[in-house]
GROMACS .gro file of C-alpha atoms in nm:
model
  407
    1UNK     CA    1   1.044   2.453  -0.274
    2UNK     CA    2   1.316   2.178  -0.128
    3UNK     CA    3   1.021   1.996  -0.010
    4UNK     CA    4   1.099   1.606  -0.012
    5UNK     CA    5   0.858   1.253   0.023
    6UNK     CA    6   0.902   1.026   0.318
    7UNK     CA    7   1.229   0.858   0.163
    8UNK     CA    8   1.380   1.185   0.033
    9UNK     CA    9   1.409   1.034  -0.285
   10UNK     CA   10   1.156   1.286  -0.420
   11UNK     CA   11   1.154   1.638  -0.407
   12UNK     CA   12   0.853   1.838  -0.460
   13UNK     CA   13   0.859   2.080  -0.789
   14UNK     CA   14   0.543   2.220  -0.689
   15UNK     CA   15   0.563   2.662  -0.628
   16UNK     CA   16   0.402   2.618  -0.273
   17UNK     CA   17   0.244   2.440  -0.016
   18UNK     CA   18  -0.140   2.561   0.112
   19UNK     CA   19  -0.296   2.436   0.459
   20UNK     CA   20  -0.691   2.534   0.388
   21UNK     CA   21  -0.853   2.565   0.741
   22UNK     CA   22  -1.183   2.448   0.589
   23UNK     CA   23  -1.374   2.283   0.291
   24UNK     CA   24  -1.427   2.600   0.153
   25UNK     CA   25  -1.094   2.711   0.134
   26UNK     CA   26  -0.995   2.406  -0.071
   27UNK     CA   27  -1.253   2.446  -0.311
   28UNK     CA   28  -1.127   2.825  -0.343
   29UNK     CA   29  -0.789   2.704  -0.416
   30UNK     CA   30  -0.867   2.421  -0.622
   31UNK     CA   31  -1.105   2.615  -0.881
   32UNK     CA   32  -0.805   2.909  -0.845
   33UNK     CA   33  -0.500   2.658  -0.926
   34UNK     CA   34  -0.379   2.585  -1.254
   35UNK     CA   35  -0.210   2.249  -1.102
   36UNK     CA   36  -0.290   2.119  -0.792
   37UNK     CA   37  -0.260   1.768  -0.572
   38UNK     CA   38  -0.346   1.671  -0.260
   39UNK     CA   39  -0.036   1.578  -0.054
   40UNK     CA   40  -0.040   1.304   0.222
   41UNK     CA   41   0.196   1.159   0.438
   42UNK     CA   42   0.424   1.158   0.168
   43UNK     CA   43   0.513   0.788   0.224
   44UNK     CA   44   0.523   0.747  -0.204
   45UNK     CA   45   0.855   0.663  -0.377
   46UNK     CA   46   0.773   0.808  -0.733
   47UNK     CA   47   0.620   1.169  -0.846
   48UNK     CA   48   0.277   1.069  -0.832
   49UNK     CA   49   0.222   1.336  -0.546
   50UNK     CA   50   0.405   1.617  -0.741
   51UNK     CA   51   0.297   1.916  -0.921
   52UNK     CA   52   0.527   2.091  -1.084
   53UNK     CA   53   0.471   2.475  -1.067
   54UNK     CA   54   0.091   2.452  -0.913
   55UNK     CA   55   0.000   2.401  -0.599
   56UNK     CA   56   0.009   2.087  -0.299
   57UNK     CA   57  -0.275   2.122  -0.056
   58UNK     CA   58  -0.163   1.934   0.259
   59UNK     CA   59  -0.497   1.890   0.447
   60UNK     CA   60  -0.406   1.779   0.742
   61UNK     CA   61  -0.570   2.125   0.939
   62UNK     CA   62  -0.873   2.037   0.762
   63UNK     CA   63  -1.055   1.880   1.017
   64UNK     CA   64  -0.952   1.589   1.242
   65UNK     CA   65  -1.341   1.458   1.349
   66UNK     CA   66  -1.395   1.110   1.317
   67UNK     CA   67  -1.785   1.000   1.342
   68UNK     CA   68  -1.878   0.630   1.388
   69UNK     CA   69  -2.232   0.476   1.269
   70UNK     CA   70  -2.323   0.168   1.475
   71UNK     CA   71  -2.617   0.105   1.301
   72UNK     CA   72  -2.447   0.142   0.978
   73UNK     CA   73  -2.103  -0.017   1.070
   74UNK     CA   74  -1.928   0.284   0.911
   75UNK     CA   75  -1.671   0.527   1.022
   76UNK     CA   76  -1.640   0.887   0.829
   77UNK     CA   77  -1.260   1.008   0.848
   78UNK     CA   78  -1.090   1.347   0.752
   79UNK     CA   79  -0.922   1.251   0.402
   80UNK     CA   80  -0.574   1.290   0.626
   81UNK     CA   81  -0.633   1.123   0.918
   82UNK     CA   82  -0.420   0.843   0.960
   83UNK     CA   83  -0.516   0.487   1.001
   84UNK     CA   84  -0.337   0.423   1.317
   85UNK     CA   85  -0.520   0.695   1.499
   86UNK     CA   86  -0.866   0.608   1.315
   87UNK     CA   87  -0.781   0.215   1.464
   88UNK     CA   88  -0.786   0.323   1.810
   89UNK     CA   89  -1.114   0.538   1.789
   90UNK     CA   90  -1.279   0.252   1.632
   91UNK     CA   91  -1.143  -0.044   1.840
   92UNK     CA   92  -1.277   0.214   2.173
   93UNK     CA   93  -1.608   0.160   2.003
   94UNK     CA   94  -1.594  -0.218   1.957
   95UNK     CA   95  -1.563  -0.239   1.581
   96UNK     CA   96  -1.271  -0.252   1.367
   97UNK     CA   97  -1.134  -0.239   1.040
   98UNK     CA   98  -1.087  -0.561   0.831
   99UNK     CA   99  -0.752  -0.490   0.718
  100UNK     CA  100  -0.430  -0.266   0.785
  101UNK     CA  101  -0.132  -0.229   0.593
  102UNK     CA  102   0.241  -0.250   0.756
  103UNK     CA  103   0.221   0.101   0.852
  104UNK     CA  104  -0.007   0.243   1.034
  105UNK     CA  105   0.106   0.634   1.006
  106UNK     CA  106   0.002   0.649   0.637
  107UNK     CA  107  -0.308   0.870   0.575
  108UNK     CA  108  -0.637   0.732   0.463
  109UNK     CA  109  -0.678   0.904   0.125
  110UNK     CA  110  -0.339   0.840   0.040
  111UNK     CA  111  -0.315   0.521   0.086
  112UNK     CA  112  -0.633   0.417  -0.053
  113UNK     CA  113  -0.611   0.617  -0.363
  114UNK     CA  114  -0.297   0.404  -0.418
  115UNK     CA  115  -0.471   0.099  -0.318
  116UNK     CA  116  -0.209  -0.010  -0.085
  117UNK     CA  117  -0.297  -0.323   0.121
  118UNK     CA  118  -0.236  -0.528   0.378
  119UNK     CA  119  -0.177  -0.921   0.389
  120UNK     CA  120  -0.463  -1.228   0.350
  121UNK     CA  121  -0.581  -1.482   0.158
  122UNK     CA  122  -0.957  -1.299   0.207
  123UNK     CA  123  -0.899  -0.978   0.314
  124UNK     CA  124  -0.875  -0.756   0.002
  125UNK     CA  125  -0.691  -0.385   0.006
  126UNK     CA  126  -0.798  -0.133   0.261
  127UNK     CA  127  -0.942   0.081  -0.101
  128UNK     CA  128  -1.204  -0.193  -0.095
  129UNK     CA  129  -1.382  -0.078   0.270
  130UNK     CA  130  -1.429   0.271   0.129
  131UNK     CA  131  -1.831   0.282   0.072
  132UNK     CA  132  -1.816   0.662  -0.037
  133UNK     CA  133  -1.621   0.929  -0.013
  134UNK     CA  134  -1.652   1.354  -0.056
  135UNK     CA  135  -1.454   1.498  -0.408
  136UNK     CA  136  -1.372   1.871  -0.501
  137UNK     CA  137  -1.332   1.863  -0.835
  138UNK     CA  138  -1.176   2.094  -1.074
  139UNK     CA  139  -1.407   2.372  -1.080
  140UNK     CA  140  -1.446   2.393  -0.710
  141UNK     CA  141  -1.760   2.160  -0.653
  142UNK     CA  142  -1.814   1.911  -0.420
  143UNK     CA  143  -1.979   1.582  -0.500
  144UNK     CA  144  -1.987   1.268  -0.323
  145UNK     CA  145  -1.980   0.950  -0.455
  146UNK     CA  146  -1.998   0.538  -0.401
  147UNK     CA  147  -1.798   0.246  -0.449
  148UNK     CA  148  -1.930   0.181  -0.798
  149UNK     CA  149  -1.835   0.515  -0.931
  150UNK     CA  150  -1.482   0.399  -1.034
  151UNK     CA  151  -1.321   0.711  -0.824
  152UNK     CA  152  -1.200   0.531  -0.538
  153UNK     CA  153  -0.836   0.389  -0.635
  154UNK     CA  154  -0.841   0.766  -0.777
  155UNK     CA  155  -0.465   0.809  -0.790
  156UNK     CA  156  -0.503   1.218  -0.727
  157UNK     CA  157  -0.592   1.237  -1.133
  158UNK     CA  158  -0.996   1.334  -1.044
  159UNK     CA  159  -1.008   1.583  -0.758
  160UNK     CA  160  -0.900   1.611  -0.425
  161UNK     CA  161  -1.133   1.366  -0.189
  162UNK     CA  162  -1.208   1.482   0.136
  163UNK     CA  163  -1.340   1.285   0.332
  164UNK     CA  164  -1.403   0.891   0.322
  165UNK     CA  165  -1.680   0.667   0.456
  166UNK     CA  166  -1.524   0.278   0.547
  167UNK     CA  167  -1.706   0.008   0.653
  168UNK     CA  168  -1.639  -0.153   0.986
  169UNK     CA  169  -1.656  -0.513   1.078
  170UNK     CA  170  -1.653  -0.636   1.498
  171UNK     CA  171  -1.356  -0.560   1.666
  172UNK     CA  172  -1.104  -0.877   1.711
  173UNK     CA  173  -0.795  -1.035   1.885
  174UNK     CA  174  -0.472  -1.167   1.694
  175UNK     CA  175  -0.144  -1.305   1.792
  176UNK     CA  176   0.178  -1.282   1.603
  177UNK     CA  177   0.393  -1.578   1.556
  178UNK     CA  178   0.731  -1.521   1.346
  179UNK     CA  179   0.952  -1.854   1.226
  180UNK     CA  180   1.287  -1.869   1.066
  181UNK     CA  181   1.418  -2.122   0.751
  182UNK     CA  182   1.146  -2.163   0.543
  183UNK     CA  183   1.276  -2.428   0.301
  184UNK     CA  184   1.187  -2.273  -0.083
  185UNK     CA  185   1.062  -2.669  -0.170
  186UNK     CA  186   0.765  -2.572   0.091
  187UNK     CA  187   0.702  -2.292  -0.008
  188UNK     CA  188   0.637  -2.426  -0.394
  189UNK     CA  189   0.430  -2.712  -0.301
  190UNK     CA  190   0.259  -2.555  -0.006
  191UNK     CA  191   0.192  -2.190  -0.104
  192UNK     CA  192  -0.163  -2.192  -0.086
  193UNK     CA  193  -0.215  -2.397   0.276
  194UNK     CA  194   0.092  -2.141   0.411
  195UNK     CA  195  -0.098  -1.822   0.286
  196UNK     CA  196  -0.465  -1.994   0.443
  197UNK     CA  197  -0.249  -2.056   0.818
  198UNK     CA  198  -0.344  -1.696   0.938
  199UNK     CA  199  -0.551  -1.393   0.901
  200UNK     CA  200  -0.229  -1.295   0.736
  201UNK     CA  201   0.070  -1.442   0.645
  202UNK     CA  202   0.352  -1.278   0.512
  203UNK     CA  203   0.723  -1.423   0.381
  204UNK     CA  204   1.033  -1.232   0.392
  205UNK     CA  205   1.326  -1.337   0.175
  206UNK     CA  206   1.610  -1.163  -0.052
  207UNK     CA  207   1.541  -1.426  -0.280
  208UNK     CA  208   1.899  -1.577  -0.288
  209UNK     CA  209   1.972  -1.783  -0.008
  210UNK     CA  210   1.838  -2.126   0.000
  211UNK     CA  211   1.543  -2.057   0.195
  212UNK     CA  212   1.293  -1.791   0.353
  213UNK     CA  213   1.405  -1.598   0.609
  214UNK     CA  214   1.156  -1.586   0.824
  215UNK     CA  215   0.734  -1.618   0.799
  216UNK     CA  216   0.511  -1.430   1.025
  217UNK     CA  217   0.187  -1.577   1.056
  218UNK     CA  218  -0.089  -1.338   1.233
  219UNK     CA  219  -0.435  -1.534   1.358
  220UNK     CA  220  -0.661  -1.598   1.629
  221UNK     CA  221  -0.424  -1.964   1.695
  222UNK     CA  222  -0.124  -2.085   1.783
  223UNK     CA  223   0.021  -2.270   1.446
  224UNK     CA  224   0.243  -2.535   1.497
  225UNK     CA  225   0.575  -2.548   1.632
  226UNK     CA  226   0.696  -2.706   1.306
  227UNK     CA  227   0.568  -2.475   1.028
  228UNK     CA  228   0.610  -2.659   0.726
  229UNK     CA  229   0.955  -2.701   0.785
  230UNK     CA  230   1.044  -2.374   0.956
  231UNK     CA  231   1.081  -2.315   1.338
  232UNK     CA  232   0.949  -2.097   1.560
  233UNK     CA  233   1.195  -1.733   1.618
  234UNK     CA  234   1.374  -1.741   1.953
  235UNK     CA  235   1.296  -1.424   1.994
  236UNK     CA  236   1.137  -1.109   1.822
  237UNK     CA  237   1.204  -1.024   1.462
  238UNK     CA  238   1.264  -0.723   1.210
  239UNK     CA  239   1.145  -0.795   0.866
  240UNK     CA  240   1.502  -0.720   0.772
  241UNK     CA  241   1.630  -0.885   1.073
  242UNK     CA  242   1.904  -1.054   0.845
  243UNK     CA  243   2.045  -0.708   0.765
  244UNK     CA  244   2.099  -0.695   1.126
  245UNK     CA  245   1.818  -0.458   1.219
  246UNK     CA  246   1.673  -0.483   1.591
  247UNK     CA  247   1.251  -0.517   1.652
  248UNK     CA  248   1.179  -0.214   1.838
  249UNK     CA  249   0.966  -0.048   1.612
  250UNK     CA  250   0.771  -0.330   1.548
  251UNK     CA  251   0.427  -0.445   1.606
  252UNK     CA  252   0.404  -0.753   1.927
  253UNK     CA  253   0.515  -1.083   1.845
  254UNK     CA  254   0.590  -1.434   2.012
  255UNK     CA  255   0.241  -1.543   2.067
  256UNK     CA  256   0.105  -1.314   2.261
  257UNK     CA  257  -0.276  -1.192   2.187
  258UNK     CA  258  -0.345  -0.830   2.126
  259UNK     CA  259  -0.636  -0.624   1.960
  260UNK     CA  260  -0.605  -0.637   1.589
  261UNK     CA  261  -0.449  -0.237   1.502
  262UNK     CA  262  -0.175  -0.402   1.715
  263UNK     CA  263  -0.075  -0.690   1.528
  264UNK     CA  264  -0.220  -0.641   1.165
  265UNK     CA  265   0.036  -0.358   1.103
  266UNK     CA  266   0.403  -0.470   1.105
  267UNK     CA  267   0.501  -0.165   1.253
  268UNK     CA  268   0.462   0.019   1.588
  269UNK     CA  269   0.264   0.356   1.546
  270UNK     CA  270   0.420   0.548   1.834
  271UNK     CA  271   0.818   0.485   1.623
  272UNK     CA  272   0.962   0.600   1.303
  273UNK     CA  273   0.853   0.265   1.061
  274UNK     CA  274   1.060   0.065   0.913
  275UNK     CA  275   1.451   0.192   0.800
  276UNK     CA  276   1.319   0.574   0.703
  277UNK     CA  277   1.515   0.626   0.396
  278UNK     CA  278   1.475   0.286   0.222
  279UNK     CA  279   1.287   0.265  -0.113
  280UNK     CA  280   1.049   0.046  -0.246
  281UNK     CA  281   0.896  -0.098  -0.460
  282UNK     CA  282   0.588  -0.416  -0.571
  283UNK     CA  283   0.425  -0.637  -0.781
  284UNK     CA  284   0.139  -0.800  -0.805
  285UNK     CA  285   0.022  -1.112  -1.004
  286UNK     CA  286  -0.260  -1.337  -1.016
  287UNK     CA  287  -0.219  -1.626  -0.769
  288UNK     CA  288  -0.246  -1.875  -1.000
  289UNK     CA  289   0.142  -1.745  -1.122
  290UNK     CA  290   0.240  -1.771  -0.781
  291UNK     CA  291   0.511  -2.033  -0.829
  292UNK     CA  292   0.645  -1.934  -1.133
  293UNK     CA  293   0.679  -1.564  -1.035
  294UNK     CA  294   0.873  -1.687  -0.738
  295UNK     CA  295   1.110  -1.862  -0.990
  296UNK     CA  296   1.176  -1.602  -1.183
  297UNK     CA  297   1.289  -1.381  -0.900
  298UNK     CA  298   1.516  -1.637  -0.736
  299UNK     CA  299   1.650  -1.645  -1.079
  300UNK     CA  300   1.823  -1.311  -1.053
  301UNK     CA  301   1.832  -1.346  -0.647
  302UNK     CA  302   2.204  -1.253  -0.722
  303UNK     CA  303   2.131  -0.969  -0.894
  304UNK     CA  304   1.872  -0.907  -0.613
  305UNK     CA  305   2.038  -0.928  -0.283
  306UNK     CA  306   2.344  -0.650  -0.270
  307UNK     CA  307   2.035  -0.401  -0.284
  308UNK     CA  308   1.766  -0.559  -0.056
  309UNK     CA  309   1.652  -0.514   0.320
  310UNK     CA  310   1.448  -0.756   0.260
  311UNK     CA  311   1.139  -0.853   0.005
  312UNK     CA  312   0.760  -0.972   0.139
  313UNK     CA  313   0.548  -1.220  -0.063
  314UNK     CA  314   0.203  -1.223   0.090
  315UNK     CA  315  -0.158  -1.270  -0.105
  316UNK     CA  316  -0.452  -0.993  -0.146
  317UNK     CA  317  -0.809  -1.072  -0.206
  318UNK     CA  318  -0.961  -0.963  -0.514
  319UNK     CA  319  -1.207  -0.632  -0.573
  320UNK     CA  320  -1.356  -0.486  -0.905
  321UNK     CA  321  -1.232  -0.097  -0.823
  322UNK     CA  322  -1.136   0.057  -1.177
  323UNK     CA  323  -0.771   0.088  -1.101
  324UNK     CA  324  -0.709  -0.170  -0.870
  325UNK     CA  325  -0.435  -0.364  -0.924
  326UNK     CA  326  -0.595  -0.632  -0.786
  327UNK     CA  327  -0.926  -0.623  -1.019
  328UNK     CA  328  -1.011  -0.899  -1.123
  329UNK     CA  329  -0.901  -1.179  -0.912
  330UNK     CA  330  -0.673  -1.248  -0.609
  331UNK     CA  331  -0.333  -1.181  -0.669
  332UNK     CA  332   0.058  -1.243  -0.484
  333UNK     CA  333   0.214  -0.942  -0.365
  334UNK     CA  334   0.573  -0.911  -0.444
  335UNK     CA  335   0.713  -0.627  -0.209
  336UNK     CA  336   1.103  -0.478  -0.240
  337UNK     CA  337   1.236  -0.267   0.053
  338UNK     CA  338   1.584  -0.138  -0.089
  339UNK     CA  339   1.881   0.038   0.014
  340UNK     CA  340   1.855   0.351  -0.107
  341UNK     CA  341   2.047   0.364  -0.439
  342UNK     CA  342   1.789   0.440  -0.636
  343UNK     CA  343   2.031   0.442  -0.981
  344UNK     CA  344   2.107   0.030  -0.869
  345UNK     CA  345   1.746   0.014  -0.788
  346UNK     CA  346   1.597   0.171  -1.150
  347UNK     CA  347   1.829  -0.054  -1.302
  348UNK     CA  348   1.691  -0.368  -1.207
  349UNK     CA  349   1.309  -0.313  -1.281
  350UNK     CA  350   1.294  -0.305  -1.608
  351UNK     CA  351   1.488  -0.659  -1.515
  352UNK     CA  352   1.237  -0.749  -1.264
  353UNK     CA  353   0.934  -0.630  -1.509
  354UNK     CA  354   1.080  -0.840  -1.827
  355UNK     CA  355   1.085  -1.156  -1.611
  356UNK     CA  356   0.739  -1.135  -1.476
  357UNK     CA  357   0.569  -0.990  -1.761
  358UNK     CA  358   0.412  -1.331  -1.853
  359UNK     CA  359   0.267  -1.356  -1.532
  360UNK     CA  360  -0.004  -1.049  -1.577
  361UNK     CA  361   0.218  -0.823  -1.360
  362UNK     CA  362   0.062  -0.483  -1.243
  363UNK     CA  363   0.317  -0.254  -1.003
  364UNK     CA  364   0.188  -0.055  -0.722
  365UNK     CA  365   0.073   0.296  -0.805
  366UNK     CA  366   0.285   0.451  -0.538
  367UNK     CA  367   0.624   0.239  -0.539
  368UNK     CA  368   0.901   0.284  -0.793
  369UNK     CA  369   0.844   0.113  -1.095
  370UNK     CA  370   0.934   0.092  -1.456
  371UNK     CA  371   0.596   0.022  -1.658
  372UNK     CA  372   0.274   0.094  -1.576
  373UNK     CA  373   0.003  -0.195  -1.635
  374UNK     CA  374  -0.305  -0.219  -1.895
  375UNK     CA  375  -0.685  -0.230  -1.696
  376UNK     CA  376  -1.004  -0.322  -1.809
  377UNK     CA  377  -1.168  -0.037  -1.681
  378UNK     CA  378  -0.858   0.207  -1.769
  379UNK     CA  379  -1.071   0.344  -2.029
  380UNK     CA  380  -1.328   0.447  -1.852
  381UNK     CA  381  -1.085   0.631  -1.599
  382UNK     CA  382  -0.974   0.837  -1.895
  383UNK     CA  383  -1.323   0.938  -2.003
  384UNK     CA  384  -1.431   1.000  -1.590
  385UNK     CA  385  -1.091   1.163  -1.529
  386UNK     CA  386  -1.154   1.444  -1.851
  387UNK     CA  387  -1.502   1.481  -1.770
  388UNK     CA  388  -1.452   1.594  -1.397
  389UNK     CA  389  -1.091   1.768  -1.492
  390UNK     CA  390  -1.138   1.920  -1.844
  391UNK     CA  391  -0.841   2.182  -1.868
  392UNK     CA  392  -0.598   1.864  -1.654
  393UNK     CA  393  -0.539   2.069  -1.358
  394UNK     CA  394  -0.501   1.744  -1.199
  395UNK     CA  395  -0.336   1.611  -1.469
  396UNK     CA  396   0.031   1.583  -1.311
  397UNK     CA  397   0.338   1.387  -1.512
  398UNK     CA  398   0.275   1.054  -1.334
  399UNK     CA  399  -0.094   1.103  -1.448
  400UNK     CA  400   0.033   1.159  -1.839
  401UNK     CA  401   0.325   0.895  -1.856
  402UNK     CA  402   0.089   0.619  -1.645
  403UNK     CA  403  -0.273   0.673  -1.741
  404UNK     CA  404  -0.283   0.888  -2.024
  405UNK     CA  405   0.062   0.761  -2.217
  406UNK     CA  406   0.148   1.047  -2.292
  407UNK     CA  407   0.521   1.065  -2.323
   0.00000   0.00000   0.00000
């Protein structure tokens, strides 16, 4: 098909691409297919999107109608709208959403079946606002379901969803504030008070040099000038501003207030994010391994650094969704953007995943990884996943080799 992802590491085995116009074209092709996925923005690194030999429905002519609740505090999207453009409809109506992730151009039922995140000591991943969403599932039906159902982090293995219901909270102002040399010693005895000085607080580092690069701290106040140790930027930042890579494309810094889409995101909706072709990929462990994941890592920083951009650390409240990887608890994110040599980069996580396995480490569903992680609901997911999808026609590789173990 020569179809590729975002990063064009990936290229899509699937026979063809289908566009339905309606609902009732996708339940026509799903209860038709043999193999099918949905396909989002294509912003994954791994296969998990792929179908080899069935069929991808991109449903991004599906519908583009967003309707807010007031009463309820709920917006209902189109499963591929994307969250930048769902921001600004809900910020126009005086609400927003409690979290973002970096990028704003990813689409909604991607990125939550993924449960991909933003930054925050309390906020938890954007998978945790979704109070229901609308499923076709193997045989053409559509059913709707809750929270509770276990089909929300969903990872395409139980239908193709729809459309999604998220809770809003009141809209709000933030202000971005970035600061350079981050001494490591702070960051070991001061973890938790750095990760409680914003809304959201992320570190960038590539783990060899001596200290952080650079923190960016985004709240409703100004933190100090001295910020445990680091100073305040002279001037606006790239996450992988040591590579030598200009702020354009991202989000408003230096202080200066600015409705929340604007600011939560790291990057600017209306530019390509980030590098474009860079791969990544994340961990996740329970905060209470916070320090001694950190050590690990700078252990190999050597090993690290000739294939960085850059790496994020930031925190992510905890939720009780069945394949979360943060069920359970709060956990540190560990976040890799890489060159893209993805031989270099496959070499190192089995690396990576050896010296943080005694920390509880889970990877993110839709980053390149090694091993996949153990849940206590994963069970469940198996029994719910060949209930709604019998013959597997949702079934894909990444489903077998991560879920199932199969292979």
């Amino acid at each position: 098909m020569g179809e590729t992802n975002w990063a064009g590491n990936q290229t899509f085995t699937a026979e063809r691409i289908v566009r339905p116009r309606d609902l009732d074209e996708v339940r026509e092709t799903v209860a038709r297919a043999v193999a099918v996925k949905a396909l989002g923005s294509r912003h994954c690194f791994n296969d998990i999107a792929d179908c080899p030999g069935g069929v991808l429905l991109d449903l991004s002519a599906l519908g583009t109608e967003v309707v807010l609740d007031p009463e309820s505090a709920t917006v209902t999207v189109p499963a591929a709208a994307r969250y930048g453009d769902v921001a600004v409809q809900v910020h126009a109506a005086g609400f927003a959403l409690a979290n973002l992730a970096s990028l704003p151009h990813c689409t909604v039922a991607g990125t939550v079946a993924t449960a991909t995140h933003g930054s925050g000591r309390r906020n938890q991943s954007l998978a945790s606002a979704v109070s229901g969403l609308e499923l076709v599932t193997a045989d053409g039906e559509v059913r709707t379901y809750s929270r509770h159902d276990g089909v929300v982090v969903g990872l395409g293995a139980l239908g193709v969803v729809t459309r999604l219901t998220l809770d809003l909270v009141p809209s709000f102002d933030l202000r971005q504030d970035v600061f350079d040399g981050l001494p490591w010693e702070s960051v070991y005895e001061h973890f938790d008070e750095i990760q409680d000085a914003g809304y959201s607080v992320s570190l960038f580092t590539n783990w060899a040099r001596d200290e952080v690069d650079q923190v960016w701290v985004k709240g409703p106040g100004r933190p100090g000038a001295d910020f445990f140790g680091a100073k305040a930027a002279d001037g606006p930042r790239h996450p992988a501003h040591a590579a030598g890579i200009p702020a354009d494309n991202c989000t408003r810094q230096l202080g200066v207030p600015g409705p929340w889409h604007e600011r939560i995101p790291h990057f600017r909706l209306d530019f390509t994010p980030s590098i474009g072709n860079e791969l990544q990929t994340e961990y996740f462990v329970p905060v209470r391994h916070a320090v001694a994941a950190m050590e690990a890592l700078r252990a190999i920083g050597d090993r690290l650094a000739p294939v960085l951009l850059t790496s994020e650390i930031r925190t992510v409240a905890g939720d009780e969704l069945w394949l979360s990887p943060f069920h359970g608890g709060d956990r540190v994110a560990l976040h890799f953007t890489w060159l893209p040599d993805e031989d270099a980069v496959r070499a190192l996580l089995p690396v990576m995943e050896d010296r943080l396995a005694p920390f509880d480490v889970r990877p993110h569903w839709g980053k390149l990884f090694h091993r996949a992680a153990d849940y206590p609901k994963l069970g469940d997911f198996r029994a719910l996943a060949t209930e709604l999808d019998p013959d597997g026609k949702f079934r894909s590789p990444f489903v077998r080799r991560h879920v199932f173990g199969e292979g």
